[in-house]
Every structure is written in structure tokens, then in C-alpha cells.
XYZ file of C-alpha atoms in Angstrom:
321
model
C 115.923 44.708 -126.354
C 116.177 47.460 -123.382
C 118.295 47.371 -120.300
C 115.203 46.003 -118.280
C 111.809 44.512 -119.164
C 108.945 46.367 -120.433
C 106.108 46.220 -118.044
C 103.499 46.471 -119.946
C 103.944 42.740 -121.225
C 102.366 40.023 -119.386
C 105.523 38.453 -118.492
C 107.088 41.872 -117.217
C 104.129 42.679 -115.643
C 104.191 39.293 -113.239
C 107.571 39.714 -112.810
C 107.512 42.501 -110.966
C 104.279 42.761 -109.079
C 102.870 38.870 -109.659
C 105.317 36.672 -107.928
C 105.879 36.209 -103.751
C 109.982 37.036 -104.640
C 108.768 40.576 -105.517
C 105.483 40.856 -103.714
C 107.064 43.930 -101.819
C 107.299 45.851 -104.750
C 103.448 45.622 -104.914
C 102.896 46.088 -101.535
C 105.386 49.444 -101.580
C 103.203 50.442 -105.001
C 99.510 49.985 -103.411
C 100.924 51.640 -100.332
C 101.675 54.495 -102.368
C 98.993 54.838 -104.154
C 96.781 54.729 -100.682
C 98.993 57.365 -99.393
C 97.053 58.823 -96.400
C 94.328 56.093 -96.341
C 95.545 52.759 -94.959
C 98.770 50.832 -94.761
C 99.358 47.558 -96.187
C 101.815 45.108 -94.770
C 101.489 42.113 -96.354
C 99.412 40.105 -99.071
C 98.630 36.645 -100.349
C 98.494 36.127 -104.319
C 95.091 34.703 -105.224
C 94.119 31.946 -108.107
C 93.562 34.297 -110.914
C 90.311 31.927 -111.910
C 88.371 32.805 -109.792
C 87.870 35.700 -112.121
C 86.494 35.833 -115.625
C 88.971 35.752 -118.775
C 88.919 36.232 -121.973
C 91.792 34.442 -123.956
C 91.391 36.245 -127.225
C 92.822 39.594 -125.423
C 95.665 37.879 -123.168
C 98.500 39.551 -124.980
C 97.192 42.944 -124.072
C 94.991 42.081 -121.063
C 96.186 40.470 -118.029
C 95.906 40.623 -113.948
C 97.081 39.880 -110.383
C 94.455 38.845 -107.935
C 95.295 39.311 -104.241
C 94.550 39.949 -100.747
C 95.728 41.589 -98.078
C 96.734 40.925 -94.739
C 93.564 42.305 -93.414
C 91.414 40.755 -95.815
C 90.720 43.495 -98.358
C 90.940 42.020 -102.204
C 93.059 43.867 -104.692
C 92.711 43.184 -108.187
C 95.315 44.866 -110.591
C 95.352 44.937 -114.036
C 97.119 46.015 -117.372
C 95.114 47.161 -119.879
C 97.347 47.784 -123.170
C 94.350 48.778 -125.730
C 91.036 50.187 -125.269
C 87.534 48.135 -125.180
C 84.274 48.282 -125.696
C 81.949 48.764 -122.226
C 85.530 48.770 -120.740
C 84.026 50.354 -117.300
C 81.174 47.783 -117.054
C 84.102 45.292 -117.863
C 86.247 46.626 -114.564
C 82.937 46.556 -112.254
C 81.875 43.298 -113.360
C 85.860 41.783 -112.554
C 84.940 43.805 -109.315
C 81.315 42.070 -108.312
C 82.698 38.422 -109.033
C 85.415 39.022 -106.471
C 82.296 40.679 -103.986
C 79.847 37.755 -104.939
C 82.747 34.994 -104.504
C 82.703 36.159 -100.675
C 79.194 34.605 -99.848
C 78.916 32.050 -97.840
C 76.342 29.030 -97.543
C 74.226 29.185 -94.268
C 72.084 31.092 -92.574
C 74.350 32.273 -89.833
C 76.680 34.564 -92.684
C 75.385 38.185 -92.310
C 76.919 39.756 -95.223
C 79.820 40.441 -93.866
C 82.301 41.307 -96.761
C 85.821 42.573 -97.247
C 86.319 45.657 -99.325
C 87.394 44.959 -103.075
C 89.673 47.271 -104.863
C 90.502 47.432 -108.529
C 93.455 49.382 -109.988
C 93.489 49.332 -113.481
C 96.574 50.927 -115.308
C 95.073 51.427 -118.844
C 97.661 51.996 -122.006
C 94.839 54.392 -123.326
C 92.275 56.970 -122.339
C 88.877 56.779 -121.221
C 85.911 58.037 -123.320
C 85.162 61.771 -121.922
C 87.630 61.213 -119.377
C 91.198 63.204 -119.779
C 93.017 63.082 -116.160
C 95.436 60.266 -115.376
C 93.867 58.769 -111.950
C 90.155 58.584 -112.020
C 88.620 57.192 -108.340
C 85.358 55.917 -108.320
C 83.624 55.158 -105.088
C 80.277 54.533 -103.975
C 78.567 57.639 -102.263
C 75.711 59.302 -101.567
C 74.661 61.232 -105.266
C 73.641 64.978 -103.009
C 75.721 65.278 -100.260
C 79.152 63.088 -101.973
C 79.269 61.027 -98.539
C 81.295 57.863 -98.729
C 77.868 55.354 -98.678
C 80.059 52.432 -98.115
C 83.833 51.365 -99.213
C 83.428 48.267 -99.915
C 84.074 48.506 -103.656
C 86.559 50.986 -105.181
C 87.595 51.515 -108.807
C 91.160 53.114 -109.517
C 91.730 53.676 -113.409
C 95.115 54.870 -114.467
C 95.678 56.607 -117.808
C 99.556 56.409 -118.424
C 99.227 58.200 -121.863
C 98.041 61.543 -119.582
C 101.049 61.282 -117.149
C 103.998 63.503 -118.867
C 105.913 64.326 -116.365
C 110.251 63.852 -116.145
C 112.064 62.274 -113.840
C 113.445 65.920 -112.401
C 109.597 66.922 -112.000
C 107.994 63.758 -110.129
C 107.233 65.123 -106.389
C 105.507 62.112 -105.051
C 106.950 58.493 -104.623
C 103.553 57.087 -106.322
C 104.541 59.909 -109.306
C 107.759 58.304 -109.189
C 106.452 54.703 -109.669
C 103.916 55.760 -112.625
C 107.383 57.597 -114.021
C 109.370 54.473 -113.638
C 107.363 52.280 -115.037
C 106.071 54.144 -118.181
C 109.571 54.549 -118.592
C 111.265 51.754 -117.865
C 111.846 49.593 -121.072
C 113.793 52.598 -122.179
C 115.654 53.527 -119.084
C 119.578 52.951 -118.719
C 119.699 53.595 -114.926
C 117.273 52.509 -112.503
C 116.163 56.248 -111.082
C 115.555 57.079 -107.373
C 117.234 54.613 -106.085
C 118.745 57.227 -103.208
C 115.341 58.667 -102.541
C 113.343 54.817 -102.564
C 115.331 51.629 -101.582
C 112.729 49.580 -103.168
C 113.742 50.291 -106.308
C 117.146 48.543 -105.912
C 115.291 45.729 -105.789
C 113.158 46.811 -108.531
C 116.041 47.317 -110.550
C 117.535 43.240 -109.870
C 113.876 42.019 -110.669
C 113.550 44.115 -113.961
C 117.286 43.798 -114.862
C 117.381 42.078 -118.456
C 120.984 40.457 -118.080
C 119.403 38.634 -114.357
C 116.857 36.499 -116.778
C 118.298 32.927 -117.272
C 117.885 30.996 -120.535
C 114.147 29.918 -120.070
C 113.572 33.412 -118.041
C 114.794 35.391 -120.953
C 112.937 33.048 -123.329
C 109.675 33.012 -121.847
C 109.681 37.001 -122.014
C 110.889 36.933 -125.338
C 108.261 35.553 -126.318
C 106.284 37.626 -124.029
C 107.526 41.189 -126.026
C 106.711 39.281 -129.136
C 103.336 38.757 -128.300
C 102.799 41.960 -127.191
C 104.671 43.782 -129.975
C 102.415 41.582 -132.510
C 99.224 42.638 -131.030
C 99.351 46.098 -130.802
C 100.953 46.168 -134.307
C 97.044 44.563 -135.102
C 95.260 46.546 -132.870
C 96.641 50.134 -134.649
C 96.042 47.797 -138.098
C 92.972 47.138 -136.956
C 92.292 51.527 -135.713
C 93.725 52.745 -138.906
C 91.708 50.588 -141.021
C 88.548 51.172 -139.189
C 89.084 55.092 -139.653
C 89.586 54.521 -143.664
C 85.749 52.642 -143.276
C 84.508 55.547 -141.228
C 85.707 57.842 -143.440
C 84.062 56.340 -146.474
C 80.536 55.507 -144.568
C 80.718 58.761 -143.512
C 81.109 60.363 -147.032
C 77.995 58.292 -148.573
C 76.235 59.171 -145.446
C 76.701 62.691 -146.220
C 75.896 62.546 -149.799
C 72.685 60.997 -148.379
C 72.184 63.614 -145.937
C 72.305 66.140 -148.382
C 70.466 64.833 -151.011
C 67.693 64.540 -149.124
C 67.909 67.919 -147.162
C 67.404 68.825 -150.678
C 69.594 70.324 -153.247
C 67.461 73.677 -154.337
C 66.860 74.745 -150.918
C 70.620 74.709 -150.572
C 72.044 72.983 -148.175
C 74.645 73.692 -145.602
C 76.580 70.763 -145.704
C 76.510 69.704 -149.310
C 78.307 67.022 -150.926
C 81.161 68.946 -151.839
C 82.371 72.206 -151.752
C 81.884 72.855 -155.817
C 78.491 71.529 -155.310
C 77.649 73.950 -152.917
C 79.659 76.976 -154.344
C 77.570 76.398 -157.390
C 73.903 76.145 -155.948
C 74.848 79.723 -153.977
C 75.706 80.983 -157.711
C 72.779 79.318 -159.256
C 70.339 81.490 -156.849
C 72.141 84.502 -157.084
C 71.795 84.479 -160.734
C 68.479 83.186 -160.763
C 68.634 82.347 -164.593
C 66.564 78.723 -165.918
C 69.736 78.061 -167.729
C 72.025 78.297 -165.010
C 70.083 76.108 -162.554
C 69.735 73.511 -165.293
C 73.549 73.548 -166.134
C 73.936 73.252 -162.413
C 71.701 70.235 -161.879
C 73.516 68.305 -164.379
C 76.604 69.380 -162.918
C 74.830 68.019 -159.696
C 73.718 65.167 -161.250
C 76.868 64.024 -163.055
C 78.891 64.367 -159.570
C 76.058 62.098 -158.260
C 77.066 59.743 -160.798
C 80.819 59.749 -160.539
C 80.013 58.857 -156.832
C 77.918 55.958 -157.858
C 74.702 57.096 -156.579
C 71.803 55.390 -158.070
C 70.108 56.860 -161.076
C 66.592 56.674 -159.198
C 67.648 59.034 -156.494
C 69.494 61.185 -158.693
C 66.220 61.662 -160.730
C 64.436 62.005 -157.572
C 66.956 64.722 -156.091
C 67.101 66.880 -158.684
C 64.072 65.874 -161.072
C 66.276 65.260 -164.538
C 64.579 61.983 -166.425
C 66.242 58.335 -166.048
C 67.119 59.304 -169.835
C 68.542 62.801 -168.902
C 70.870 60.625 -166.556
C 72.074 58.114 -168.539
C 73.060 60.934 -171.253
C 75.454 62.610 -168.773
């Protein structure tokens, strides 16, 4: 176990920015991040169910639901594996927190706080390689802020490489600290940030009581365990896409058609050989090389019928081989 907790565990991850004892660690955080847009200066921790959850992905999944002192609500979230329709998931978190604002009457005109969600994701988004992606809604011509009552901030921590010597900004030096911190000995920038003295008594290890230390015990466990099954889960789905992708091949090129010679052929003998079996444009050759064909075909457990039908040798002719 490290010097201080790992933040990427649900336990870790309260710890430092979930609780009122640290909630100006999140306030310092957000204020960085907004650096040169608005200035928090305090918050109230919202009941995290008032948003949807899913308890099958809580050891990798998990959130803080807030507002501000002006009203704005902040949701931020962990996100230690990647997901299926994982943008539609963020704006849907997004439009219950808009929708919960309505009000019953006819005098209520609408009139919403903004909703922000900052999402620090363990992995990278599909066609998306740059560590802070900010989605907003504007107008699609002219890029105009249309209104700010909804914004999206995705983090990608596996696209921030930077060292501590090269961080230039106090929010780079938060993404750096935190990415980092489970193998940290020291508690960096403390000279440069005073908030991370603090940081460094609410992360400390040794500060955890019995139940404290415990609790996020079995915390790391829990998260250990599941991304153990989640890169299981990834290698064993490439060893299925490899193989569905080899019989999908064979299939591809089988019916592209084997004498017009195909370009992506079932393997590279196959194809060597139907290049020589033109060139020398003997009867015996190409009949040597269909059963050579053929034969492969059967090694690979292709069915006689669309071996005979590929390369027109009889069911007998087949079984022979």
C-alpha cells in the first residue's frame, strides 16, 4: 500500500473531494479548472440519488453531486474503464440534474441554473486523443455560446504525460498530483499551492484510523478486482475478435472468388499460389492448386458444400483430400 490513497477508488475519491472536511480541495480544483471564467467560493454536497446509478459498475464508476454558492450544479465523476454510449451516458447524468430543476405551477418561467459535468475518465474517448475535451452548446456556423446552461468537461488522464518539473499551471499540477499520487512519497507543490498541505493530511495513509483504513482497504480491493476483470474481460474479447474475424475473412474471400484472385485471400500461401497458378496457366497446376485450396478449406473446418461451391471439386473430390 502507497504513502497516500489512490484516487481513483471510490473511497479515495470521496475522501478528498466528497466530504464537507475537504470540500475546499474541490472548490480550489473546480476553481482551477474555470481559470478565467468564474470563481467559486463555496458549495453544498447534494444527495447523490437524485441521479441515476448503476450498481453493477460502482467499483469503477462513482460521483459527487453538488452546488454552488450561486446555484450552479456540478456533477463530478470517476470513470475508471470505458463504456458503451459513454457520452450519451454523461449528457443524460447532465439532463436529470436540468429536468430535476422544474418546478410545479404556472408562475415558474424556466428559470434554471447552469449544470456542469466534469468527468475524469481512466481511458480515452473513441476518435478523441487530447486530455480536456469542452463541450458546450453553441450556435453550429458562427461557434457563438447559444446558452451555458449545460457544459460537459471530459478528462482523459491516460493523455496527460507530463512531470512534476514540467506542469506550468496549478490545474496541470492537480491532474499531475492526482494521476500520481498513489505512488508519490512527498506531497509536491506544497510551496507553490497551500492547499495541498491539506491535501497531503486528507490523502495521508498513516491519518486513516482502524475503520478509515479498513473501509479503503476494501475500497483498493474492489477496485484492484475489477479492473483485473475488465482487462480479463478486453483481452478475451480481442482473442474472439480475432477468431470471428479470421472466419469472416475466409468468408470474404471465398466468395470474392478464388480464380479471379483475390486481394485479401485466406492466407498468404493461398494467395502466393493462385498468382503462380495464372502465371503458369497450365490445367494441372490450377487443379493441384484447388485441392491445395480446398484441403486448407478443410483444415479450417469450412463446410464441404461451400468448398465444392468455391472451387467446383465434387462432394467426393472433398472427402478424398
Amino acid at each position: 500500500m502507497g504513502k497516500y490513497i489512490n484516487p481513483f477508488t471510490d473511497y479515495g475519491f470521496k475522501k478528498i473531494f466528497g466530504q464537507e472536511l475537504s470540500k475546499d480541495l474541490l472548490i480550489d480544483f473546480l476553481n482551477d479548472l474555470l481559470e478565467g471564467e468564474r470563481v467559486i467560493t463555496d458549495l453544498t454536497f447534494l444527495n447523490n440519488e437524485q441521479l441515476p446509478e448503476w450498481e453493477d459498475a460502482r467499483a469503477l464508476i462513482y460521483d459527487i453531486y453538488c452546488t454552488t454558492d450561486t446555484g450552479e450544479k456540478i456533477i463530478v465523476e470517476m470513470q475508471n474503464k470505458s463504456q458503451i454510449h459513454f457520452k450519451e451516458r454523461a449528457l443524460f447524468y447532465l439532463s436529470h440534474a436540468v429536468a430535476r430543476q422544474g418546478q410545479v405551477g404556472c408562475l415558474w418561467n424556466f428559470d434554471i441554473k447552469a449544470v456542469y459535468g466534469v468527468f475524469f475518465m481512466n481511458f480515452l474517448l473513441k476518435d478523441n486523443v487530447q486530455f480536456r475535451t469542452d463541450v458546450i452548446l453553441a450556435d453550429r456556423e458562427t461557434g457563438k455560446l447559444f446558452t451555458d446552461k449545460m457544459r460537459q468537461i471530459f478528462l482523459a488522464l491516460p493523455v496527460f504525460k507530463k512531470e512534476e518539473e514540467d506542469c506550468e499551471t496549478n490545474f496541470e499540477r492537480w491532474i499531475y498530483t492526482l494521476k500520481n499520487m498513489e505512488t508519490l512519497q512527498r506531497m509536491p507543490f506544497k510551496a507553490r499551492k497551500a492547499v495541498f498541505e491539506k491535501l497531503e493530511e486528507i490523502a495521508s495513509v498513516s491519518s486513516l484510523n482502524e475503520e478509515e483504513h479498513e473501509l479503503y482497504w476494501k475500497s483498493l480491493n474492489a477496485y484492484r478486482t475489477a479492473l483485473s476483470v475488465h482487462e480479463a474481460s478486453i483481452e478475451e474479447g480481442k482473442e474472439i475478435g480475432l477468431k470471428i474475424g479470421i472466419e469472416k475473412g475466409i468468408k470474404q474471400g471465398i466468395e470474392q472468388g478464388i480464380e479471379q484472385g483475390i486481394e485479401q485471400g485466406i492466407k498468404q500461401g493461398i494467395e502466393q499460389g493462385i498468382k503462380q497458378g495464372i502465371e503458369q496457366g497450365r490445367e494441372e497446376g490450377k487443379r493441384q492448386q484447388t485441392l491445395s485450396i480446398a484441403r486448407t478449406l478443410k483444415q479450417n473446418n469450412i463446410p464441404p458444400s461451400i468448398i465444392a461451391q468455391s472451387t467446383g471439386l465434387s462432394l467426393e473430390e472433398i472427402e478424398a483430400l
